[in-house]
Amino acid sequence: MHFRTEENIMSGRNEQSKSAIFDIDKEKNFPDWYGEICRVAELADIRYGVKGFTPFLPWSLMTMNNMFDILEEVLQRKDHLPMLFPTVIPESNLTKEAHHVAGFVPQVFWIQDTGEDGKLEERLALRPTSETAIYPMYALWVRSWRDLPLKRYQRCSVFRSEVKSTRPFLRGREFLWIESHNVFTTHDEVMAQVQEDLETTKEVVTDNFGIPAMVFRRTQWDKFPGGLNTYAADTRMPDGKVIQLPSTHDLGDNFARAFDIKFLNENNEVMYAWQTCYGPAISRIFGALISVHGDNKGLRLPFKIAPYQIVVIPIYKGKDAEMVKEYSRKIQKDLRKAGFRVYLDDTDNTPGWKYNFWEMKGVPIRVEIGPRDIKENKAVLFRRDSMKRETIGIKDLKKRVSALGKEIDTNLRAEAESKLVGFVVDADAIGAIEDALDKGKIARTSFCTTEMEGQPCADEIKERTGGEVRGTRIDADEQPAGVCPVCGKIATAVVYIARSY
Amino acid sequence: MHFRTEENIMSGRNEQSKSAIFDIDKEKNFPDWYGEICRVAELADIRYGVKGFTPFLPWSLMTMNNMFDILEEVLQRKDHLPMLFPTVIPESNLTKEAHHVAGFVPQVFWIQDTGEDGKLEERLALRPTSETAIYPMYALWVRSWRDLPLKRYQRCSVFRSEVKSTRPFLRGREFLWIESHNVFTTHDEVMAQVQEDLETTKEVVTDNFGIPAMVFRRTQWDKFPGGLNTYAADTRMPDGKVIQLPSTHDLGDNFARAFDIKFLNENNEVMYAWQTCYGPAISRIFGALISVHGDNKGLRLPFKIAPYQIVVIPIYKGKDAEMVKEYSRKIQKDLRKAGFRVYLDDTDNTPGWKYNFWEMKGVPIRVEIGPRDIKENKAVLFRRDSMKRETIGIKDLKKRVSALGKEIDTNLRAEAESKLVGFVVDADAIGAIEDALDKGKIARTSFCTTEMEGQPCADEIKERTGGEVRGTRIDADEQPAGVCPVCGKIATAVVYIARSY
């Protein structure tokens, strides 16, 4: 849904009173940078008055809608169909899988009262995730091997009563995501689906949004409640902590047994089904995206998903005003016709004010048009990622903008990737791990085991360094050597340790 | 978001056991028709287990997503920007406007408990509509006349604990809509916005979805709680009852006073703002759409919004199989390349079974391909609306499909419009009104007044005929004559009376 508006009101008429110059050192002071950019770029307003619930404003929502479009296109191309389940889940459904209920009930918002003094017979949970809403219906829908695979997803809000402090997009009590829920006849198909989901993550998050990630199999004590294994992508934030991006879960046949999802196989035998679920949280990925790509002047949005890809700024004095504005409108129209999302800022603010404002908003390309440019059939293009200007002939505008858009996205991604690689350091003792984390790095270490028996060692690392064991890389082949830095047993896994969101 | 999938699983593999022939008389037995089409066309599954909450399945959700796309394009073209507010509203916000709280509190779902035994300090309402969520923020955002007009909308679920019996799409406890909330400096601008909203309704609901409607100003006792006036479009359902489609509300400055939304005007005076809100409920419009256009063989979906606009059916025996399938795949590919949403049904079901199945699903155009067609470079096109076939040269396929799509939409709309007109009858006495309603008609009558003093007469009509006073037409100029059929006072308004959803 990347519609364009003929004329709108996002141009900062009500920004006049604010300074248009944003200048906070992101690397040194990330929390301030993050809070301030959410405010001045009008991404979210934290004054809503219910802890952890935040209105999303046009600039963020339009970006997230473009992100959703890309993700949905990929999911549908890979044979998933959309559906939508109710926001509420009966308490009796939620409690059917023991590990799952234990994992999620602490975070549930419960509805029991209705109207003036009515009571529901059974409490309803606001969905914290929808396995327990969807799977009782899957039990009705799945009959025979002919019905499988069943690949469905929904795009929705989910609700978790977080105890940690909240932050817009990164950690909220209501967030936006897609959850995909698939059913198969065998565990082999489950593993193929996990692989497909990881490829989807790479295509969407890295190739399209430019966010690099490392992919882990989580430890047994950190997996999805009720599942067999969790696979998740992490990226690094400017404050050195990592954040989980999409995770995909091998549910085995655990939920099928709890919810009675059975099918008749080709030999007419009744079998339990095998399942996966996958949960890319767009609002959280958006929070990571602005953090990873932003700089000290504000946002830097990828060309593919920016609400406005191009802003046109007319530059004039006195008698030239109407001619320059008219010419600028023509450029806007031509670029829109070519399929770009273009905004023309013809407000009364000064060009300098507009430059700062749209740089802060992260618009990838600016077209500057003055009387001399018009005379010479030229235009000035400014790219937000590198803050560089170039002059081109007006007849090349569409072609150059298209190429520049791709260059900007490639560059944002390359910058982010080169940074991430440098942050992994090897550490073979608690002191070295702590030292790495204090420097904002991610520690790689050999570790006793990611089975449940390893949890006490992970707890000790957490207590002494603040770092969490993120699991073993599945996008890299790494062999353990030596012993666990905590218990001294022979290491069976190479794990990554980081502070996290 | 009308993506296409390369291959999917909606082709009825799990329909094999059901009969593919749908045959219920819609006009004579609408409730059965409606319930059964929701089930067999896989639109909604009423077995979810929480009263009035219904999962929406791919066939309905994909259609509704296409409907949302059209509506959002129109709203954005008319300078509305998207935003998204939290699903929950603090109780203290909800109670700030007296009429509003009285109107909505009986239907509110309340959250007070969280986690295992936590309590919120203040109860939270699941939004029944979002004025009371949004307007406290508008009070912070609106400062001066330069900030106005402020035109925003959100696409979301809303929740109402309906006491009436529920039915998928038409009346549920959770439904999908867009709510648009605008702020202006004068009441004149409010009235211009009401006009714009009515034009949007016509463009979207009638021109694009083919649903004819009559537009009313509602009576004072039936308006939006807290507003000055409500304007709403009604259409007639096959059982003779009318259903409200989008409604738009002149809120005056009532909410501005309750929520303190003030602006500095050009003379530096502090003024209360003027507001409108508009709420097209897509899931309800979808319920009306399938009811208005459907026939005894099932759904008839408009070409513009059908999930699949075209289904390709290969017809072969024995040795021709691979050749016909290959050719069909090529046709699918060509049509997709031309931008159409095309499904190829190459399952093992018989062609006759497939015909019935896709007719029941309402796919507008079917392309039938057999060995002889291939030899002669021809294809057979079948249109669902009129159930007619034509044979065309394969080189004309894309052009003909495009034209046929438009013909189908025009025809569906014309059929629906011609029906609606015939259902309005003049009635000047209670007996005549009752008689009209019993025949599934809509009664037009002169009436004392649509101000509050008219309510007792409307109550009596309701009690004696089951009909509701829907208000006065604003899309037709009608002069009252004679007296009110209830109180006998001189009539001041021409009103329409109908049984309703």
PDB file of C-alpha atoms in Angstrom, chain A residues 92-247:
ATOM      1  CA  SER A  92      -9.426 -22.954  28.152  1.00  0.00           C
ATOM      2  CA  ASN A  93      -7.694 -22.936  24.728  1.00  0.00           C
ATOM      3  CA  LEU A  94      -4.706 -21.075  26.097  1.00  0.00           C
ATOM      4  CA  THR A  95      -4.076 -23.620  28.806  1.00  0.00           C
ATOM      5  CA  LYS A  96      -4.047 -26.737  26.618  1.00  0.00           C
ATOM      6  CA  GLU A  97      -0.290 -26.958  26.080  1.00  0.00           C
ATOM      7  CA  ALA A  98       1.501 -26.938  29.419  1.00  0.00           C
ATOM      8  CA  HIS A  99       4.837 -25.332  28.475  1.00  0.00           C
ATOM      9  CA  HIS A 100       3.096 -22.801  26.273  1.00  0.00           C
ATOM     10  CA  VAL A 101       0.691 -21.643  28.960  1.00  0.00           C
ATOM     11  CA  ALA A 102       3.526 -21.352  31.477  1.00  0.00           C
ATOM     12  CA  GLY A 103       5.508 -19.269  28.987  1.00  0.00           C
ATOM     13  CA  PHE A 104       2.780 -16.822  28.072  1.00  0.00           C
ATOM     14  CA  VAL A 105       0.280 -16.523  30.913  1.00  0.00           C
ATOM     15  CA  PRO A 106       2.459 -14.126  32.944  1.00  0.00           C
ATOM     16  CA  GLN A 107       2.093 -11.623  30.096  1.00  0.00           C
ATOM     17  CA  VAL A 108      -1.610 -11.988  29.318  1.00  0.00           C
ATOM     18  CA  PHE A 109      -4.195  -9.209  29.399  1.00  0.00           C
ATOM     19  CA  TRP A 110      -7.499 -10.755  30.516  1.00  0.00           C
ATOM     20  CA  ILE A 111     -11.055  -9.718  29.665  1.00  0.00           C
ATOM     21  CA  GLN A 112     -13.824 -10.776  31.962  1.00  0.00           C
ATOM     22  CA  ASP A 113     -16.199  -7.807  32.265  1.00  0.00           C
ATOM     23  CA  THR A 114     -18.465  -6.463  29.555  1.00  0.00           C
ATOM     24  CA  GLY A 115     -20.865  -3.556  29.418  1.00  0.00           C
ATOM     25  CA  GLU A 116     -22.033  -1.987  32.636  1.00  0.00           C
ATOM     26  CA  ASP A 117     -21.972  -4.995  34.911  1.00  0.00           C
ATOM     27  CA  GLY A 118     -21.831  -8.064  32.726  1.00  0.00           C
ATOM     28  CA  LYS A 119     -19.401 -10.946  33.224  1.00  0.00           C
ATOM     29  CA  LEU A 120     -18.209 -13.402  30.590  1.00  0.00           C
ATOM     30  CA  GLU A 121     -18.632 -17.058  31.454  1.00  0.00           C
ATOM     31  CA  GLU A 122     -15.013 -17.672  30.536  1.00  0.00           C
ATOM     32  CA  ARG A 123     -12.126 -15.223  30.615  1.00  0.00           C
ATOM     33  CA  LEU A 124     -10.708 -14.159  27.260  1.00  0.00           C
ATOM     34  CA  ALA A 125      -7.029 -13.436  26.671  1.00  0.00           C
ATOM     35  CA  LEU A 126      -5.845 -10.730  24.293  1.00  0.00           C
ATOM     36  CA  ARG A 127      -3.662 -12.845  22.001  1.00  0.00           C
ATOM     37  CA  PRO A 128      -0.013 -12.825  23.071  1.00  0.00           C
ATOM     38  CA  THR A 129       0.543 -15.116  20.020  1.00  0.00           C
ATOM     39  CA  SER A 130      -2.091 -17.202  18.274  1.00  0.00           C
ATOM     40  CA  GLU A 131      -1.182 -20.900  18.355  1.00  0.00           C
ATOM     41  CA  THR A 132      -3.943 -21.624  20.859  1.00  0.00           C
ATOM     42  CA  ALA A 133      -6.491 -19.607  18.842  1.00  0.00           C
ATOM     43  CA  ILE A 134      -5.663 -21.180  15.505  1.00  0.00           C
ATOM     44  CA  TYR A 135      -4.832 -24.811  16.246  1.00  0.00           C
ATOM     45  CA  PRO A 136      -8.260 -25.903  17.527  1.00  0.00           C
ATOM     46  CA  MET A 137      -9.588 -24.805  14.115  1.00  0.00           C
ATOM     47  CA  TYR A 138      -6.744 -26.577  12.317  1.00  0.00           C
ATOM     48  CA  ALA A 139      -7.924 -29.722  14.121  1.00  0.00           C
ATOM     49  CA  LEU A 140     -11.246 -29.264  12.310  1.00  0.00           C
ATOM     50  CA  TRP A 141      -9.749 -28.317   8.950  1.00  0.00           C
ATOM     51  CA  VAL A 142      -7.081 -30.998   8.606  1.00  0.00           C
ATOM     52  CA  ARG A 143      -8.536 -34.384   7.666  1.00  0.00           C
ATOM     53  CA  SER A 144      -6.234 -36.187   5.260  1.00  0.00           C
ATOM     54  CA  TRP A 145      -2.754 -35.921   3.760  1.00  0.00           C
ATOM     55  CA  ARG A 146      -4.522 -34.241   0.810  1.00  0.00           C
ATOM     56  CA  ASP A 147      -5.179 -31.193   3.001  1.00  0.00           C
ATOM     57  CA  LEU A 148      -1.444 -30.786   3.703  1.00  0.00           C
ATOM     58  CA  PRO A 149       0.728 -28.819   3.625  1.00  0.00           C
ATOM     59  CA  LEU A 150      -1.493 -26.104   5.070  1.00  0.00           C
ATOM     60  CA  LYS A 151       0.331 -22.753   4.951  1.00  0.00           C
ATOM     61  CA  ARG A 152      -1.440 -19.722   6.383  1.00  0.00           C
ATOM     62  CA  TYR A 153      -0.499 -16.420   7.976  1.00  0.00           C
ATOM     63  CA  GLN A 154      -2.163 -13.466   9.625  1.00  0.00           C
ATOM     64  CA  ARG A 155      -1.136  -9.838   9.975  1.00  0.00           C
ATOM     65  CA  CYS A 156      -2.253  -8.455  13.315  1.00  0.00           C
ATOM     66  CA  SER A 157      -1.519  -6.809  16.655  1.00  0.00           C
ATOM     67  CA  VAL A 158      -0.410  -8.906  19.599  1.00  0.00           C
ATOM     68  CA  PHE A 159      -0.392  -7.970  23.265  1.00  0.00           C
ATOM     69  CA  ARG A 160       2.073  -8.748  26.015  1.00  0.00           C
ATOM     70  CA  SER A 161       2.079  -7.200  29.436  1.00  0.00           C
ATOM     71  CA  GLU A 162       5.831  -6.649  29.460  1.00  0.00           C
ATOM     72  CA  VAL A 163       7.455  -6.174  32.818  1.00  0.00           C
ATOM     73  CA  LYS A 164      10.632  -4.684  31.362  1.00  0.00           C
ATOM     74  CA  SER A 165      10.603  -1.005  30.574  1.00  0.00           C
ATOM     75  CA  THR A 166       9.050  -0.237  27.242  1.00  0.00           C
ATOM     76  CA  ARG A 167      10.302   1.743  24.266  1.00  0.00           C
ATOM     77  CA  PRO A 168       8.389   2.635  21.082  1.00  0.00           C
ATOM     78  CA  PHE A 169       8.632  -0.118  18.430  1.00  0.00           C
ATOM     79  CA  LEU A 170      11.427  -2.005  20.226  1.00  0.00           C
ATOM     80  CA  ARG A 171       9.469  -3.162  23.234  1.00  0.00           C
ATOM     81  CA  GLY A 172       5.808  -2.337  23.591  1.00  0.00           C
ATOM     82  CA  ARG A 173       2.758  -3.978  25.060  1.00  0.00           C
ATOM     83  CA  GLU A 174       1.010  -3.981  21.690  1.00  0.00           C
ATOM     84  CA  PHE A 175       3.050  -4.647  18.598  1.00  0.00           C
ATOM     85  CA  LEU A 176       2.500  -5.375  14.917  1.00  0.00           C
ATOM     86  CA  TRP A 177       3.558  -8.579  13.264  1.00  0.00           C
ATOM     87  CA  ILE A 178       2.823 -11.371  10.890  1.00  0.00           C
ATOM     88  CA  GLU A 179       2.486 -14.855  12.290  1.00  0.00           C
ATOM     89  CA  SER A 180       2.631 -17.761   9.893  1.00  0.00           C
ATOM     90  CA  HIS A 181       1.321 -21.180  10.982  1.00  0.00           C
ATOM     91  CA  ASN A 182       1.987 -24.244   8.863  1.00  0.00           C
ATOM     92  CA  VAL A 183       1.022 -27.910   9.080  1.00  0.00           C
ATOM     93  CA  PHE A 184       2.884 -30.815   7.460  1.00  0.00           C
ATOM     94  CA  THR A 185       2.834 -34.598   7.272  1.00  0.00           C
ATOM     95  CA  THR A 186       6.463 -35.153   8.349  1.00  0.00           C
ATOM     96  CA  HIS A 187       9.225 -33.621  10.428  1.00  0.00           C
ATOM     97  CA  ASP A 188      11.408 -33.420   7.319  1.00  0.00           C
ATOM     98  CA  GLU A 189       8.932 -30.971   5.846  1.00  0.00           C
ATOM     99  CA  VAL A 190       9.104 -28.993   9.087  1.00  0.00           C
ATOM    100  CA  MET A 191      12.858 -28.651   8.709  1.00  0.00           C
ATOM    101  CA  ALA A 192      12.457 -27.582   5.071  1.00  0.00           C
ATOM    102  CA  GLN A 193       9.970 -24.945   6.194  1.00  0.00           C
ATOM    103  CA  VAL A 194      12.380 -23.675   8.856  1.00  0.00           C
ATOM    104  CA  GLN A 195      14.933 -23.305   6.079  1.00  0.00           C
ATOM    105  CA  GLU A 196      12.401 -21.474   3.895  1.00  0.00           C
ATOM    106  CA  ASP A 197      11.557 -19.097   6.763  1.00  0.00           C
ATOM    107  CA  LEU A 198      15.231 -18.325   7.312  1.00  0.00           C
ATOM    108  CA  GLU A 199      15.562 -17.559   3.606  1.00  0.00           C
ATOM    109  CA  THR A 200      12.500 -15.323   3.842  1.00  0.00           C
ATOM    110  CA  THR A 201      14.104 -13.485   6.746  1.00  0.00           C
ATOM    111  CA  LYS A 202      17.242 -12.959   4.721  1.00  0.00           C
ATOM    112  CA  GLU A 203      15.364 -11.804   1.628  1.00  0.00           C
ATOM    113  CA  VAL A 204      13.091  -9.425   3.539  1.00  0.00           C
ATOM    114  CA  VAL A 205      15.157  -8.135   6.446  1.00  0.00           C
ATOM    115  CA  THR A 206      18.623  -8.110   4.912  1.00  0.00           C
ATOM    116  CA  ASP A 207      18.165  -7.853   1.137  1.00  0.00           C
ATOM    117  CA  ASN A 208      15.205  -5.436   1.254  1.00  0.00           C
ATOM    118  CA  PHE A 209      15.576  -3.562   4.536  1.00  0.00           C
ATOM    119  CA  GLY A 210      19.386  -3.675   4.625  1.00  0.00           C
ATOM    120  CA  ILE A 211      19.624  -5.058   8.168  1.00  0.00           C
ATOM    121  CA  PRO A 212      22.344  -7.687   8.541  1.00  0.00           C
ATOM    122  CA  ALA A 213      21.709 -10.573  10.937  1.00  0.00           C
ATOM    123  CA  MET A 214      23.283 -13.634  12.461  1.00  0.00           C
ATOM    124  CA  VAL A 215      21.074 -16.719  12.614  1.00  0.00           C
ATOM    125  CA  PHE A 216      21.032 -18.889  15.720  1.00  0.00           C
ATOM    126  CA  ARG A 217      19.445 -22.040  16.985  1.00  0.00           C
ATOM    127  CA  ARG A 218      18.392 -20.935  20.455  1.00  0.00           C
ATOM    128  CA  THR A 219      19.317 -22.943  23.524  1.00  0.00           C
ATOM    129  CA  GLN A 220      16.812 -25.395  24.973  1.00  0.00           C
ATOM    130  CA  TRP A 221      16.080 -23.046  27.883  1.00  0.00           C
ATOM    131  CA  ASP A 222      15.432 -20.119  25.599  1.00  0.00           C
ATOM    132  CA  LYS A 223      13.221 -21.718  22.959  1.00  0.00           C
ATOM    133  CA  PHE A 224       9.561 -21.053  22.193  1.00  0.00           C
ATOM    134  CA  PRO A 225       7.383 -22.489  24.970  1.00  0.00           C
ATOM    135  CA  GLY A 226       5.902 -25.747  23.742  1.00  0.00           C
ATOM    136  CA  GLY A 227       8.158 -26.143  20.696  1.00  0.00           C
ATOM    137  CA  LEU A 228      11.148 -28.385  19.942  1.00  0.00           C
ATOM    138  CA  ASN A 229      13.571 -25.771  18.632  1.00  0.00           C
ATOM    139  CA  THR A 230      13.664 -22.075  17.900  1.00  0.00           C
ATOM    140  CA  TYR A 231      15.704 -20.478  15.120  1.00  0.00           C
ATOM    141  CA  ALA A 232      16.113 -16.725  15.245  1.00  0.00           C
ATOM    142  CA  ALA A 233      18.003 -13.882  13.604  1.00  0.00           C
ATOM    143  CA  ASP A 234      19.759 -11.295  15.774  1.00  0.00           C
ATOM    144  CA  THR A 235      21.157  -7.962  14.781  1.00  0.00           C
ATOM    145  CA  ARG A 236      23.265  -5.535  16.782  1.00  0.00           C
ATOM    146  CA  MET A 237      21.943  -2.177  17.906  1.00  0.00           C
ATOM    147  CA  PRO A 238      24.090   0.969  18.250  1.00  0.00           C
ATOM    148  CA  ASP A 239      24.329   0.541  22.030  1.00  0.00           C
ATOM    149  CA  GLY A 240      25.992  -2.853  21.595  1.00  0.00           C
ATOM    150  CA  LYS A 241      22.968  -4.927  22.596  1.00  0.00           C
ATOM    151  CA  VAL A 242      21.502  -7.431  20.180  1.00  0.00           C
ATOM    152  CA  ILE A 243      17.844  -7.618  19.232  1.00  0.00           C
ATOM    153  CA  GLN A 244      15.899 -10.613  17.982  1.00  0.00           C
ATOM    154  CA  LEU A 245      14.359 -10.175  14.544  1.00  0.00           C
ATOM    155  CA  PRO A 246      12.133 -12.918  13.078  1.00  0.00           C
ATOM    156  CA  SER A 247      12.106 -16.224  14.867  1.00  0.00           C
TER     157      SER A 247
END
